[in-house]
XYZ file of C-alpha atoms in Angstrom:
411
model
C 44.634 87.006 46.294
C 44.634 90.325 47.919
C 46.401 93.221 46.592
C 49.131 95.096 48.351
C 50.512 97.979 46.738
C 54.718 99.137 48.156
C 55.905 102.510 47.421
C 59.944 103.306 47.668
C 61.113 107.154 47.649
C 64.366 108.102 46.612
C 66.261 107.460 49.954
C 64.921 103.879 50.356
C 66.450 102.857 47.474
C 69.252 105.022 47.095
C 71.777 102.238 46.536
C 71.340 98.445 45.384
C 72.078 97.432 49.197
C 68.959 99.651 50.439
C 66.993 97.876 47.074
C 67.660 94.804 48.494
C 66.524 95.251 51.984
C 63.411 97.255 50.510
C 63.153 93.703 48.293
C 63.021 91.621 51.076
C 59.888 93.647 52.699
C 58.051 92.896 49.821
C 59.335 89.061 49.513
C 57.379 89.320 53.194
C 54.375 90.255 51.751
C 54.078 87.538 49.293
C 54.850 85.228 51.621
C 52.162 86.417 53.572
C 50.011 85.557 50.264
C 49.523 88.767 49.090
C 50.168 89.856 44.877
C 52.023 92.923 44.897
C 52.560 96.196 43.277
C 55.532 98.007 43.886
C 56.146 101.558 42.856
C 59.590 103.129 42.923
C 61.348 106.711 42.750
C 64.727 107.145 41.210
C 67.517 106.428 43.438
C 68.114 109.359 45.546
C 69.824 112.084 43.177
C 69.190 110.571 40.411
C 66.569 113.008 39.311
C 68.365 116.260 40.160
C 71.336 114.786 38.125
C 69.413 114.625 35.086
C 67.502 117.948 35.525
C 70.958 119.121 35.567
C 71.911 117.613 32.167
C 68.876 118.724 30.461
C 69.104 122.194 31.873
C 73.142 122.062 30.665
C 71.578 120.901 27.425
C 69.314 123.482 26.526
C 67.570 126.627 28.380
C 64.639 126.893 26.793
C 64.248 122.509 26.705
C 61.549 120.640 25.135
C 59.685 119.904 27.416
C 58.535 116.706 26.077
C 61.917 115.711 25.636
C 62.543 116.637 29.444
C 60.207 114.348 30.354
C 62.226 111.669 28.329
C 65.093 112.489 30.520
C 64.094 112.587 33.848
C 61.470 109.580 33.638
C 64.740 107.048 32.981
C 65.363 107.123 36.734
C 62.214 105.538 37.748
C 63.216 102.778 35.281
C 66.628 102.305 36.318
C 65.240 101.899 39.846
C 62.467 99.367 38.577
C 64.867 96.921 36.639
C 67.084 96.596 39.595
C 64.151 95.769 41.924
C 63.015 93.458 39.788
C 65.889 91.205 39.125
C 66.581 91.443 42.940
C 63.268 89.899 43.539
C 63.900 87.152 40.857
C 67.292 86.346 42.639
C 65.546 86.041 45.424
C 63.202 83.565 43.482
C 60.354 85.965 44.069
C 58.249 86.228 40.302
C 58.707 89.682 39.258
C 59.029 92.146 36.375
C 59.382 95.561 35.631
C 56.827 97.798 33.816
C 57.478 101.612 32.806
C 54.344 103.706 32.715
C 53.693 103.069 28.939
C 53.858 99.757 29.202
C 50.716 99.354 31.823
C 49.411 101.460 30.246
C 48.827 104.745 32.808
C 47.724 107.201 30.890
C 48.222 111.063 31.339
C 46.922 114.226 29.935
C 49.570 115.633 27.800
C 50.919 118.404 30.224
C 54.745 117.317 30.276
C 55.924 117.457 33.312
C 53.149 118.261 34.926
C 50.462 115.902 33.611
C 47.331 114.000 35.641
C 46.448 110.825 35.537
C 43.250 110.108 33.213
C 43.010 106.339 33.570
C 44.937 102.953 34.492
C 43.826 100.106 32.703
C 44.740 97.087 35.055
C 44.263 94.242 32.103
C 47.864 93.939 31.596
C 49.179 93.414 35.415
C 46.328 91.326 36.389
C 46.682 89.571 33.196
C 50.338 88.389 34.374
C 49.100 88.014 37.947
C 47.040 85.599 36.890
C 50.050 83.620 34.937
C 52.024 83.061 37.984
C 53.619 86.757 38.734
C 53.792 87.954 42.246
C 55.304 91.354 41.717
C 54.693 94.133 39.632
C 57.640 96.397 40.053
C 56.039 100.364 38.251
C 58.542 102.662 37.463
C 56.332 105.849 39.398
C 56.468 109.398 38.054
C 56.067 108.811 34.206
C 53.166 107.893 32.331
C 51.767 107.933 28.283
C 50.208 111.098 27.160
C 47.749 110.970 24.307
C 50.221 111.663 21.616
C 52.176 108.194 22.366
C 54.852 110.560 24.325
C 56.583 109.894 27.889
C 55.250 112.147 30.199
C 56.118 112.782 34.077
C 53.837 113.754 36.788
C 55.303 116.284 38.654
C 58.060 116.527 41.488
C 56.563 113.833 44.088
C 54.806 112.615 41.384
C 55.807 108.329 42.743
C 53.156 108.903 46.059
C 50.389 110.218 43.382
C 51.153 106.833 41.193
C 50.963 104.575 44.524
C 47.715 106.016 45.383
C 46.067 106.297 41.667
C 47.612 102.066 40.950
C 45.772 101.467 44.818
C 43.054 103.251 43.839
C 42.543 100.928 40.149
C 43.029 97.526 41.567
C 40.838 98.044 44.566
C 44.455 97.145 46.776
C 43.762 96.574 50.394
C 45.982 99.643 51.331
C 48.977 101.452 50.167
C 52.187 101.725 51.783
C 54.434 104.658 51.535
C 57.987 103.605 52.523
C 60.585 106.609 53.350
C 63.453 108.456 55.391
C 60.814 109.126 58.406
C 58.374 106.647 60.336
C 55.569 108.368 60.122
C 53.583 111.824 60.560
C 54.509 113.909 63.614
C 52.614 116.417 65.303
C 54.984 118.860 64.185
C 58.306 119.386 62.794
C 60.786 117.110 65.404
C 63.796 119.432 64.273
C 62.222 122.072 66.063
C 60.752 120.574 69.022
C 61.677 116.656 70.383
C 58.212 116.985 72.186
C 57.501 115.863 68.298
C 54.938 112.789 68.440
C 54.252 110.277 66.148
C 50.551 109.659 65.192
C 49.063 106.395 64.773
C 46.108 107.748 62.764
C 45.195 110.673 60.924
C 42.572 111.804 58.860
C 42.827 112.732 54.822
C 41.560 116.190 55.501
C 44.088 116.836 58.340
C 46.687 115.647 56.293
C 45.880 116.900 53.035
C 46.122 119.877 54.923
C 49.841 119.404 56.414
C 50.566 118.354 53.561
C 49.690 121.894 51.943
C 51.141 123.389 54.182
C 54.486 122.545 53.931
C 54.593 118.486 55.721
C 56.815 116.807 53.308
C 55.417 113.619 54.286
C 53.499 112.936 51.135
C 52.955 114.523 48.278
C 49.335 116.630 48.566
C 48.279 115.225 45.201
C 48.227 112.059 46.603
C 46.609 112.562 49.710
C 43.687 114.307 47.769
C 43.561 111.173 45.264
C 43.390 109.137 48.468
C 40.622 111.091 50.269
C 38.676 110.232 46.926
C 38.915 106.802 46.303
C 39.398 105.875 50.031
C 42.494 104.550 49.511
C 43.943 103.437 53.347
C 47.557 104.927 53.306
C 50.108 104.115 55.281
C 53.309 105.739 56.237
C 56.279 103.869 57.468
C 60.235 103.670 57.965
C 61.892 101.830 55.118
C 64.642 102.213 57.749
C 63.869 100.353 60.387
C 61.990 97.207 61.212
C 57.819 97.366 61.288
C 55.368 95.834 63.267
C 51.639 95.725 61.822
C 51.201 98.712 63.931
C 53.824 100.712 62.652
C 54.178 104.057 60.912
C 50.640 106.286 60.512
C 47.447 105.555 58.926
C 46.103 107.941 56.623
C 42.067 107.078 56.589
C 38.496 108.293 56.829
C 37.154 110.400 59.587
C 35.154 107.743 60.448
C 37.636 105.473 61.148
C 39.185 107.247 63.921
C 36.998 106.880 67.438
C 37.812 110.355 68.631
C 40.105 113.165 67.765
C 41.545 116.338 69.626
C 40.871 119.809 68.680
C 44.250 119.813 67.048
C 46.195 117.338 65.460
C 49.239 118.906 63.936
C 51.288 122.472 64.076
C 52.776 123.074 61.069
C 54.900 125.645 59.801
C 56.226 126.897 56.154
C 58.768 129.648 56.037
C 58.589 129.742 51.929
C 55.599 132.420 52.459
C 55.242 135.875 51.466
C 52.765 138.637 52.360
C 51.786 141.227 49.263
C 50.114 144.716 49.913
C 48.369 146.564 47.028
C 48.491 150.009 48.672
C 45.446 152.226 47.874
C 43.302 150.299 45.140
C 39.726 151.834 43.799
C 37.305 150.078 46.955
C 34.489 148.890 43.835
C 32.414 145.921 42.652
C 34.956 143.832 40.366
C 37.858 144.661 41.971
C 38.838 141.547 44.132
C 38.583 140.155 40.128
C 40.707 142.626 38.524
C 43.473 141.741 41.485
C 43.383 138.293 41.788
C 42.374 136.828 38.069
C 45.827 138.340 36.543
C 47.381 136.427 39.448
C 45.786 133.220 38.633
C 46.463 133.212 34.757
C 50.323 133.814 35.621
C 50.477 130.783 38.249
C 50.297 132.563 41.517
C 49.168 130.690 44.429
C 47.356 133.329 46.583
C 46.503 131.903 49.934
C 45.600 134.531 52.520
C 43.473 137.470 51.688
C 42.265 140.613 53.994
C 40.780 143.607 52.428
C 40.809 146.918 55.192
C 38.261 149.039 55.601
C 37.243 151.495 52.641
C 38.362 155.401 53.140
C 37.396 157.772 50.861
C 36.285 154.865 48.156
C 40.313 153.788 48.695
C 41.349 150.479 50.125
C 44.790 147.966 50.634
C 44.001 144.771 49.454
C 46.829 141.738 51.271
C 47.495 138.200 50.162
C 50.019 135.509 51.022
C 51.681 134.009 48.325
C 54.777 131.399 48.044
C 58.131 133.548 47.982
C 59.130 132.240 44.528
C 56.004 133.709 42.663
C 57.042 137.072 44.242
C 58.581 138.401 40.890
C 55.683 136.886 38.835
C 53.221 138.602 41.181
C 54.825 142.020 41.313
C 54.803 141.754 36.843
C 51.553 140.328 36.280
C 49.906 143.430 38.745
C 52.069 145.558 37.038
C 50.837 144.812 34.032
C 47.210 144.753 34.809
C 48.060 148.504 35.423
C 49.714 149.332 32.854
C 46.664 148.296 30.324
C 44.793 150.396 32.794
C 41.959 147.256 34.353
C 43.783 148.116 37.835
C 44.923 151.018 39.800
C 47.097 151.001 42.962
C 49.709 153.304 44.589
C 52.327 150.644 45.127
C 53.291 147.607 46.059
C 54.909 146.324 49.007
C 56.366 142.964 49.638
C 57.058 141.579 52.726
C 59.405 138.555 52.545
C 60.590 137.676 55.705
C 57.455 135.980 57.043
C 56.207 132.776 58.120
C 53.065 130.858 57.991
C 51.730 128.845 61.398
C 48.836 126.495 61.331
C 47.109 124.665 63.556
C 44.973 121.748 62.115
C 42.438 119.480 63.387
C 39.460 117.722 62.469
C 38.006 118.332 66.128
C 37.858 122.375 65.387
C 34.500 121.146 64.031
C 32.846 120.060 67.610
C 34.888 122.007 69.705
C 35.661 125.864 70.672
C 37.882 127.987 71.568
C 41.047 126.655 69.220
C 41.404 130.228 67.490
C 41.168 132.168 71.358
C 43.897 129.930 72.721
C 46.326 130.010 69.582
C 46.417 133.832 69.547
C 46.099 133.982 73.364
C 49.618 132.096 73.340
C 51.421 134.037 70.477
C 50.211 137.091 72.185
C 52.270 135.845 75.331
C 55.243 134.908 73.159
C 55.292 138.547 72.418
C 54.482 136.881 68.559
C 52.453 139.446 66.514
C 50.050 138.031 64.381
C 50.092 140.106 60.823
C 47.021 137.983 58.841
C 44.708 135.369 59.695
C 42.763 132.954 57.578
C 40.607 129.947 58.803
C 38.677 126.842 57.105
C 36.906 124.564 59.117
C 39.720 122.712 60.537
C 42.496 125.074 60.406
C 43.490 128.418 61.540
C 46.600 130.144 59.641
C 48.448 133.075 60.845
C 51.288 134.861 59.217
C 54.446 136.217 61.869
C 57.914 137.246 61.061
C 59.629 134.770 60.591
C 62.157 134.565 63.283
C 59.782 133.973 65.441
C 58.732 130.822 63.586
C 60.328 127.989 65.934
C 59.197 129.967 69.017
C 55.655 130.080 68.009
C 55.512 126.158 66.743
C 56.883 125.213 69.835
C 54.943 126.901 72.509
C 51.625 126.078 70.633
C 52.570 122.255 70.515
C 52.742 122.836 74.598
C 49.591 125.422 74.830
C 47.589 122.410 72.711
C 49.597 119.435 75.025
C 50.579 117.583 71.615
C 52.550 115.702 72.887
C 50.018 113.505 74.999
C 48.632 111.012 73.000
């Protein structure tokens, strides 16, 4: 039998009624001749509630027990989904991560998938099971303890299962009906994309698009898993949602396919750093060790052997960055006059695989922002992306102007 992976997020299984609606979708795929692996998240709000219980019980909690608690949300959903399918006369059973077993590293609360043996589930398909309902987000560590994959980990679970079982496709059901050219809450001209390349989706996910977890897109790109993002609240046609696929599956791409905005950014500048070989390593080594995720980097022109170094990072990592750099200065590994942190910035990015073959994207982006009176603080580019830091108060204006300039409302 051909095999399909279907993943239902928290809002899609938030109530028993929504679980029934999701189960009907699964039943239709079974009737169409598929064996189905269903990956489920915890019911909406459940994981936050469980995390709250842990934090209220112990501020310095054991990460292994944290995983034992928070993984239970997905187990409940898996059991309820299997029961619902059974009531529909669809042969189904639930699987917890350790029963598969989905093997992971030992990094509790942030484990990575090592292996998904297919023998156990395939044996049950051979015995007549039509649907395996698997608890997402969880696995089994080398010490035999339950692990979790980090928030949003059910997306990663779904893609990993699709790769391991060579599924025909992996359908991700969520509360949006696909991937849009930009956030529809910012401009009503945002258009749903029928297809988007893995690389473009990876950039958009890393830039703040909440549709898919970044790790899941990385996995899909590595193993060529065809992903489809669909709404669990709307009736679907065969062409519904957005297909995330290899670049060669897209006939011709526009220079820009999406505009992303992230308000959770900060710009940090080290004033008067010694301009010498190894200074970048002296700055970014401690930041890496402290777990600070550095993105854009700019070094100013040197004057009298001193320079300024600017970089961006998530706003919630500013204190961690200041502490790491302060400790490096105290230890004598780094010398600078002061650290300036600007937490009132936003990162605006245009993304498109068409940039590889079409020129003028940067010029058009910069002129558009200039015409709107938006000053650019930092610029960073890659093969298919251009990002800028601007004052946060101009976020909506910048997104709307760029969306119009690149005519993204047109197919």
